[in-house]
């Protein structure tokens, strides 16, 4: 049984790999600083639905799908024509929300809005943890994008061995499903909750 304490400990820990690999998208809010230039410090600049931001001197900049480090490099390169050796810092002030479904053998099945870049333990924490009937060796993440295959995760490796590679990052519309026997009935257990294109073939029995 996954205790609330264990969920909170793992969920609130630092996730350096995810932070480095996080890709910006609409709804993220950035804090951008150019050291020594007060007029080039923007605390709350939201990524627009078109995936772009507007920054003084630089103008429009495409940030959709890029990391904070890549945006830093882009801004540094663009500002060099105006500033000698610009020192640019780009931080994520607020992450966009990610809607995920957590279904099956969890305390509170449902749809959850996560306020930061989300991973498996974040979703399980929101759903109150798994029940004693959950097949913890075969937790399935079903992606909302056509062509993406479902991912089967051994939750025990994460909880008992600290294998953080099992704490998969989640994307908008993903389904986290915990069965009681390692098998999924898509029509009766998942379809009533969702709409859209989900790839559920090739699931292991």
PDB file of C-alpha atoms in Angstrom:
ATOM      1  CA  UNK A   1       0.000   0.000   0.000  1.00  0.00           C
ATOM      2  CA  UNK A   2       1.416   3.370  -1.036  1.00  0.00           C
ATOM      3  CA  UNK A   3       1.291   5.622   1.990  1.00  0.00           C
ATOM      4  CA  UNK A   4       0.587   9.326   1.719  1.00  0.00           C
ATOM      5  CA  UNK A   5       3.995  10.050   3.258  1.00  0.00           C
ATOM      6  CA  UNK A   6       5.837   8.079   0.591  1.00  0.00           C
ATOM      7  CA  UNK A   7       3.942   9.784  -2.203  1.00  0.00           C
ATOM      8  CA  UNK A   8       4.647  13.240  -0.825  1.00  0.00           C
ATOM      9  CA  UNK A   9       8.332  12.442  -0.312  1.00  0.00           C
ATOM     10  CA  UNK A  10       8.831  11.267  -3.858  1.00  0.00           C
ATOM     11  CA  UNK A  11       6.560  13.803  -5.514  1.00  0.00           C
ATOM     12  CA  UNK A  12       8.130  16.837  -3.868  1.00  0.00           C
ATOM     13  CA  UNK A  13      11.721  15.772  -4.479  1.00  0.00           C
ATOM     14  CA  UNK A  14      13.868  17.409  -7.097  1.00  0.00           C
ATOM     15  CA  UNK A  15      13.687  16.035 -10.627  1.00  0.00           C
ATOM     16  CA  UNK A  16      16.813  17.327 -12.447  1.00  0.00           C
ATOM     17  CA  UNK A  17      16.426  15.068 -15.456  1.00  0.00           C
ATOM     18  CA  UNK A  18      12.832  16.121 -16.074  1.00  0.00           C
ATOM     19  CA  UNK A  19      13.637  19.828 -15.585  1.00  0.00           C
ATOM     20  CA  UNK A  20      16.429  19.672 -18.143  1.00  0.00           C
ATOM     21  CA  UNK A  21      14.281  17.744 -20.581  1.00  0.00           C
ATOM     22  CA  UNK A  22      11.103  19.804 -20.116  1.00  0.00           C
ATOM     23  CA  UNK A  23       9.794  21.306 -23.342  1.00  0.00           C
ATOM     24  CA  UNK A  24       7.988  24.616 -23.280  1.00  0.00           C
ATOM     25  CA  UNK A  25       4.458  25.004 -24.528  1.00  0.00           C
ATOM     26  CA  UNK A  26       1.412  27.240 -24.466  1.00  0.00           C
ATOM     27  CA  UNK A  27       0.503  28.232 -20.914  1.00  0.00           C
ATOM     28  CA  UNK A  28       4.001  28.115 -19.452  1.00  0.00           C
ATOM     29  CA  UNK A  29       5.077  31.376 -17.807  1.00  0.00           C
ATOM     30  CA  UNK A  30       8.715  32.485 -18.066  1.00  0.00           C
ATOM     31  CA  UNK A  31      10.883  34.842 -16.033  1.00  0.00           C
ATOM     32  CA  UNK A  32      13.618  36.320 -18.212  1.00  0.00           C
ATOM     33  CA  UNK A  33      16.499  38.455 -16.982  1.00  0.00           C
ATOM     34  CA  UNK A  34      19.339  40.173 -18.807  1.00  0.00           C
ATOM     35  CA  UNK A  35      21.806  41.065 -16.072  1.00  0.00           C
ATOM     36  CA  UNK A  36      22.576  44.764 -15.794  1.00  0.00           C
ATOM     37  CA  UNK A  37      19.551  45.880 -17.825  1.00  0.00           C
ATOM     38  CA  UNK A  38      16.482  46.612 -15.721  1.00  0.00           C
ATOM     39  CA  UNK A  39      14.322  47.253 -18.777  1.00  0.00           C
ATOM     40  CA  UNK A  40      15.079  43.730 -20.013  1.00  0.00           C
ATOM     41  CA  UNK A  41      13.817  41.943 -16.928  1.00  0.00           C
ATOM     42  CA  UNK A  42      10.441  40.343 -17.551  1.00  0.00           C
ATOM     43  CA  UNK A  43       9.035  38.387 -14.612  1.00  0.00           C
ATOM     44  CA  UNK A  44       5.845  36.999 -16.141  1.00  0.00           C
ATOM     45  CA  UNK A  45       5.876  36.354 -19.856  1.00  0.00           C
ATOM     46  CA  UNK A  46       3.377  33.712 -20.924  1.00  0.00           C
ATOM     47  CA  UNK A  47       3.885  31.427 -23.889  1.00  0.00           C
ATOM     48  CA  UNK A  48       0.994  32.205 -26.214  1.00  0.00           C
ATOM     49  CA  UNK A  49      -1.240  29.576 -27.891  1.00  0.00           C
ATOM     50  CA  UNK A  50       0.878  29.958 -31.042  1.00  0.00           C
ATOM     51  CA  UNK A  51       3.954  28.883 -29.051  1.00  0.00           C
ATOM     52  CA  UNK A  52       5.677  32.258 -29.224  1.00  0.00           C
ATOM     53  CA  UNK A  53       6.687  35.085 -26.892  1.00  0.00           C
ATOM     54  CA  UNK A  54       7.574  38.715 -27.545  1.00  0.00           C
ATOM     55  CA  UNK A  55      10.720  40.132 -25.925  1.00  0.00           C
ATOM     56  CA  UNK A  56      12.154  43.662 -26.054  1.00  0.00           C
ATOM     57  CA  UNK A  57      14.687  44.255 -28.854  1.00  0.00           C
ATOM     58  CA  UNK A  58      14.315  40.658 -30.069  1.00  0.00           C
ATOM     59  CA  UNK A  59      10.636  40.767 -31.001  1.00  0.00           C
ATOM     60  CA  UNK A  60       8.794  37.507 -31.672  1.00  0.00           C
ATOM     61  CA  UNK A  61      10.532  34.290 -30.609  1.00  0.00           C
ATOM     62  CA  UNK A  62       9.377  30.710 -31.148  1.00  0.00           C
ATOM     63  CA  UNK A  63       9.700  28.738 -27.893  1.00  0.00           C
ATOM     64  CA  UNK A  64       7.217  25.896 -28.396  1.00  0.00           C
ATOM     65  CA  UNK A  65       8.951  22.540 -27.933  1.00  0.00           C
ATOM     66  CA  UNK A  66      12.218  24.093 -26.770  1.00  0.00           C
ATOM     67  CA  UNK A  67      13.927  23.857 -23.393  1.00  0.00           C
ATOM     68  CA  UNK A  68      14.663  26.844 -21.163  1.00  0.00           C
ATOM     69  CA  UNK A  69      18.347  26.375 -21.969  1.00  0.00           C
ATOM     70  CA  UNK A  70      17.691  26.523 -25.715  1.00  0.00           C
ATOM     71  CA  UNK A  71      15.605  29.675 -25.328  1.00  0.00           C
ATOM     72  CA  UNK A  72      18.427  31.202 -23.273  1.00  0.00           C
ATOM     73  CA  UNK A  73      20.854  30.490 -26.116  1.00  0.00           C
ATOM     74  CA  UNK A  74      18.435  31.936 -28.697  1.00  0.00           C
ATOM     75  CA  UNK A  75      17.942  35.145 -26.742  1.00  0.00           C
ATOM     76  CA  UNK A  76      21.663  35.489 -26.062  1.00  0.00           C
ATOM     77  CA  UNK A  77      22.425  35.170 -29.759  1.00  0.00           C
ATOM     78  CA  UNK A  78      19.754  37.692 -30.760  1.00  0.00           C
ATOM     79  CA  UNK A  79      20.761  40.257 -28.126  1.00  0.00           C
ATOM     80  CA  UNK A  80      24.431  40.217 -29.106  1.00  0.00           C
ATOM     81  CA  UNK A  81      23.715  42.699 -31.888  1.00  0.00           C
ATOM     82  CA  UNK A  82      22.543  45.201 -29.241  1.00  0.00           C
ATOM     83  CA  UNK A  83      24.477  44.254 -26.083  1.00  0.00           C
ATOM     84  CA  UNK A  84      28.088  43.228 -25.553  1.00  0.00           C
ATOM     85  CA  UNK A  85      28.262  39.764 -23.983  1.00  0.00           C
ATOM     86  CA  UNK A  86      24.648  39.618 -22.735  1.00  0.00           C
ATOM     87  CA  UNK A  87      24.106  37.490 -19.633  1.00  0.00           C
ATOM     88  CA  UNK A  88      20.656  35.982 -20.085  1.00  0.00           C
ATOM     89  CA  UNK A  89      18.706  33.876 -17.618  1.00  0.00           C
ATOM     90  CA  UNK A  90      15.476  32.077 -18.557  1.00  0.00           C
ATOM     91  CA  UNK A  91      13.520  30.342 -15.823  1.00  0.00           C
ATOM     92  CA  UNK A  92      10.099  28.737 -15.758  1.00  0.00           C
ATOM     93  CA  UNK A  93       8.044  30.800 -13.302  1.00  0.00           C
ATOM     94  CA  UNK A  94       4.944  28.647 -13.659  1.00  0.00           C
ATOM     95  CA  UNK A  95       4.366  25.400 -15.492  1.00  0.00           C
ATOM     96  CA  UNK A  96       1.303  24.919 -17.646  1.00  0.00           C
ATOM     97  CA  UNK A  97      -1.266  22.527 -16.281  1.00  0.00           C
ATOM     98  CA  UNK A  98      -1.373  18.980 -17.574  1.00  0.00           C
ATOM     99  CA  UNK A  99      -4.660  17.065 -17.605  1.00  0.00           C
ATOM    100  CA  UNK A 100      -4.283  13.330 -17.051  1.00  0.00           C
ATOM    101  CA  UNK A 101      -6.639  10.455 -16.312  1.00  0.00           C
ATOM    102  CA  UNK A 102      -5.838   8.124 -13.413  1.00  0.00           C
ATOM    103  CA  UNK A 103      -8.071   5.063 -13.589  1.00  0.00           C
ATOM    104  CA  UNK A 104      -8.431   1.542 -12.279  1.00  0.00           C
ATOM    105  CA  UNK A 105      -7.179   0.400  -8.874  1.00  0.00           C
ATOM    106  CA  UNK A 106      -6.608   3.796  -7.276  1.00  0.00           C
ATOM    107  CA  UNK A 107      -8.388   5.408  -4.343  1.00  0.00           C
ATOM    108  CA  UNK A 108      -9.956   8.223  -6.371  1.00  0.00           C
ATOM    109  CA  UNK A 109     -10.187   7.478 -10.113  1.00  0.00           C
ATOM    110  CA  UNK A 110     -10.752  10.542 -12.239  1.00  0.00           C
ATOM    111  CA  UNK A 111      -9.345  13.397 -14.298  1.00  0.00           C
ATOM    112  CA  UNK A 112      -6.689  15.560 -12.666  1.00  0.00           C
ATOM    113  CA  UNK A 113      -5.113  18.902 -13.499  1.00  0.00           C
ATOM    114  CA  UNK A 114      -1.486  18.886 -12.411  1.00  0.00           C
ATOM    115  CA  UNK A 115       0.098  22.278 -11.861  1.00  0.00           C
ATOM    116  CA  UNK A 116       3.611  21.393 -12.956  1.00  0.00           C
ATOM    117  CA  UNK A 117       5.416  19.173 -15.404  1.00  0.00           C
ATOM    118  CA  UNK A 118       3.857  15.920 -14.320  1.00  0.00           C
ATOM    119  CA  UNK A 119       5.206  12.440 -13.744  1.00  0.00           C
ATOM    120  CA  UNK A 120       3.671   9.141 -12.707  1.00  0.00           C
ATOM    121  CA  UNK A 121       4.008   9.700  -8.948  1.00  0.00           C
ATOM    122  CA  UNK A 122       2.411  13.132  -9.203  1.00  0.00           C
ATOM    123  CA  UNK A 123      -0.650  11.555 -10.804  1.00  0.00           C
ATOM    124  CA  UNK A 124      -0.836   8.715  -8.282  1.00  0.00           C
ATOM    125  CA  UNK A 125      -0.528  11.190  -5.441  1.00  0.00           C
ATOM    126  CA  UNK A 126      -3.481  13.200  -6.754  1.00  0.00           C
ATOM    127  CA  UNK A 127      -5.533  10.001  -7.022  1.00  0.00           C
ATOM    128  CA  UNK A 128      -4.822   9.010  -3.432  1.00  0.00           C
ATOM    129  CA  UNK A 129      -2.448   6.142  -4.199  1.00  0.00           C
ATOM    130  CA  UNK A 130      -3.165   2.624  -5.398  1.00  0.00           C
ATOM    131  CA  UNK A 131      -5.419   0.029  -3.779  1.00  0.00           C
ATOM    132  CA  UNK A 132      -4.237  -3.266  -2.340  1.00  0.00           C
ATOM    133  CA  UNK A 133      -5.578  -5.012  -5.441  1.00  0.00           C
ATOM    134  CA  UNK A 134      -3.441  -3.115  -7.953  1.00  0.00           C
ATOM    135  CA  UNK A 135      -1.040  -5.059 -10.164  1.00  0.00           C
ATOM    136  CA  UNK A 136       1.930  -2.862  -9.313  1.00  0.00           C
ATOM    137  CA  UNK A 137       4.305  -4.596 -11.691  1.00  0.00           C
ATOM    138  CA  UNK A 138       2.211  -3.659 -14.722  1.00  0.00           C
ATOM    139  CA  UNK A 139       1.051  -0.064 -14.487  1.00  0.00           C
ATOM    140  CA  UNK A 140       0.172   1.189 -17.964  1.00  0.00           C
ATOM    141  CA  UNK A 141       0.457   4.691 -19.386  1.00  0.00           C
ATOM    142  CA  UNK A 142      -1.686   5.105 -22.502  1.00  0.00           C
ATOM    143  CA  UNK A 143      -0.636   8.034 -24.632  1.00  0.00           C
ATOM    144  CA  UNK A 144      -3.057  10.472 -26.236  1.00  0.00           C
ATOM    145  CA  UNK A 145      -1.002  10.838 -29.413  1.00  0.00           C
ATOM    146  CA  UNK A 146      -1.497   8.630 -32.424  1.00  0.00           C
ATOM    147  CA  UNK A 147       1.501   6.390 -32.989  1.00  0.00           C
ATOM    148  CA  UNK A 148       2.725   6.433 -29.384  1.00  0.00           C
ATOM    149  CA  UNK A 149       2.712   2.955 -27.900  1.00  0.00           C
ATOM    150  CA  UNK A 150       1.509   2.338 -24.347  1.00  0.00           C
ATOM    151  CA  UNK A 151       4.229   2.144 -21.711  1.00  0.00           C
ATOM    152  CA  UNK A 152       4.209  -0.617 -19.081  1.00  0.00           C
ATOM    153  CA  UNK A 153       5.871   0.328 -15.794  1.00  0.00           C
ATOM    154  CA  UNK A 154       6.987  -1.715 -12.820  1.00  0.00           C
ATOM    155  CA  UNK A 155       5.959   0.530  -9.953  1.00  0.00           C
ATOM    156  CA  UNK A 156       7.720  -1.692  -7.401  1.00  0.00           C
ATOM    157  CA  UNK A 157      11.084  -0.955  -9.024  1.00  0.00           C
ATOM    158  CA  UNK A 158      10.383   2.734  -8.473  1.00  0.00           C
ATOM    159  CA  UNK A 159       9.139   2.479  -4.893  1.00  0.00           C
ATOM    160  CA  UNK A 160      11.394  -0.253  -3.542  1.00  0.00           C
ATOM    161  CA  UNK A 161      14.565   0.219  -5.591  1.00  0.00           C
ATOM    162  CA  UNK A 162      14.414   3.934  -6.258  1.00  0.00           C
ATOM    163  CA  UNK A 163      14.476   3.397 -10.030  1.00  0.00           C
ATOM    164  CA  UNK A 164      13.492   6.901 -11.149  1.00  0.00           C
ATOM    165  CA  UNK A 165      13.504   5.814 -14.797  1.00  0.00           C
ATOM    166  CA  UNK A 166      10.109   4.275 -13.991  1.00  0.00           C
ATOM    167  CA  UNK A 167       8.684   7.660 -12.944  1.00  0.00           C
ATOM    168  CA  UNK A 168       7.659   8.541 -16.478  1.00  0.00           C
ATOM    169  CA  UNK A 169       6.841  12.093 -17.490  1.00  0.00           C
ATOM    170  CA  UNK A 170       3.188  12.513 -18.454  1.00  0.00           C
ATOM    171  CA  UNK A 171       1.717  14.470 -21.316  1.00  0.00           C
ATOM    172  CA  UNK A 172      -1.616  16.201 -21.812  1.00  0.00           C
ATOM    173  CA  UNK A 173      -4.437  13.665 -22.031  1.00  0.00           C
ATOM    174  CA  UNK A 174      -2.404  10.615 -20.963  1.00  0.00           C
ATOM    175  CA  UNK A 175      -4.144   7.789 -19.118  1.00  0.00           C
ATOM    176  CA  UNK A 176      -2.486   6.128 -16.124  1.00  0.00           C
ATOM    177  CA  UNK A 177      -4.196   2.783 -15.589  1.00  0.00           C
ATOM    178  CA  UNK A 178      -3.703   0.324 -12.746  1.00  0.00           C
ATOM    179  CA  UNK A 179      -5.334  -3.054 -13.274  1.00  0.00           C
ATOM    180  CA  UNK A 180      -5.903  -5.809 -10.746  1.00  0.00           C
ATOM    181  CA  UNK A 181      -4.654  -8.544 -13.047  1.00  0.00           C
ATOM    182  CA  UNK A 182      -2.300  -6.864 -15.521  1.00  0.00           C
ATOM    183  CA  UNK A 183      -4.948  -6.747 -18.263  1.00  0.00           C
ATOM    184  CA  UNK A 184      -6.945  -3.863 -19.679  1.00  0.00           C
ATOM    185  CA  UNK A 185     -10.523  -3.781 -20.878  1.00  0.00           C
ATOM    186  CA  UNK A 186     -10.372  -0.611 -22.931  1.00  0.00           C
ATOM    187  CA  UNK A 187     -14.069  -0.491 -23.819  1.00  0.00           C
ATOM    188  CA  UNK A 188     -15.459  -0.801 -20.303  1.00  0.00           C
ATOM    189  CA  UNK A 189     -12.708   0.625 -18.103  1.00  0.00           C
ATOM    190  CA  UNK A 190     -11.212   3.503 -20.079  1.00  0.00           C
ATOM    191  CA  UNK A 191     -13.405   4.541 -23.015  1.00  0.00           C
ATOM    192  CA  UNK A 192     -16.221   5.951 -20.826  1.00  0.00           C
ATOM    193  CA  UNK A 193     -13.722   8.467 -19.396  1.00  0.00           C
ATOM    194  CA  UNK A 194     -11.986   9.696 -22.516  1.00  0.00           C
ATOM    195  CA  UNK A 195     -12.321  10.789 -26.099  1.00  0.00           C
ATOM    196  CA  UNK A 196      -9.720  11.119 -28.830  1.00  0.00           C
ATOM    197  CA  UNK A 197      -7.146   8.801 -30.319  1.00  0.00           C
ATOM    198  CA  UNK A 198      -5.407   6.392 -27.972  1.00  0.00           C
ATOM    199  CA  UNK A 199      -3.054   3.601 -28.922  1.00  0.00           C
ATOM    200  CA  UNK A 200      -3.831   0.493 -26.855  1.00  0.00           C
ATOM    201  CA  UNK A 201      -2.615  -2.297 -29.107  1.00  0.00           C
ATOM    202  CA  UNK A 202       0.335  -4.536 -28.237  1.00  0.00           C
ATOM    203  CA  UNK A 203      -0.433  -4.421 -24.517  1.00  0.00           C
ATOM    204  CA  UNK A 204       1.222  -7.283 -22.720  1.00  0.00           C
ATOM    205  CA  UNK A 205      -1.087  -9.790 -21.036  1.00  0.00           C
TER     206      UNK A 205
END
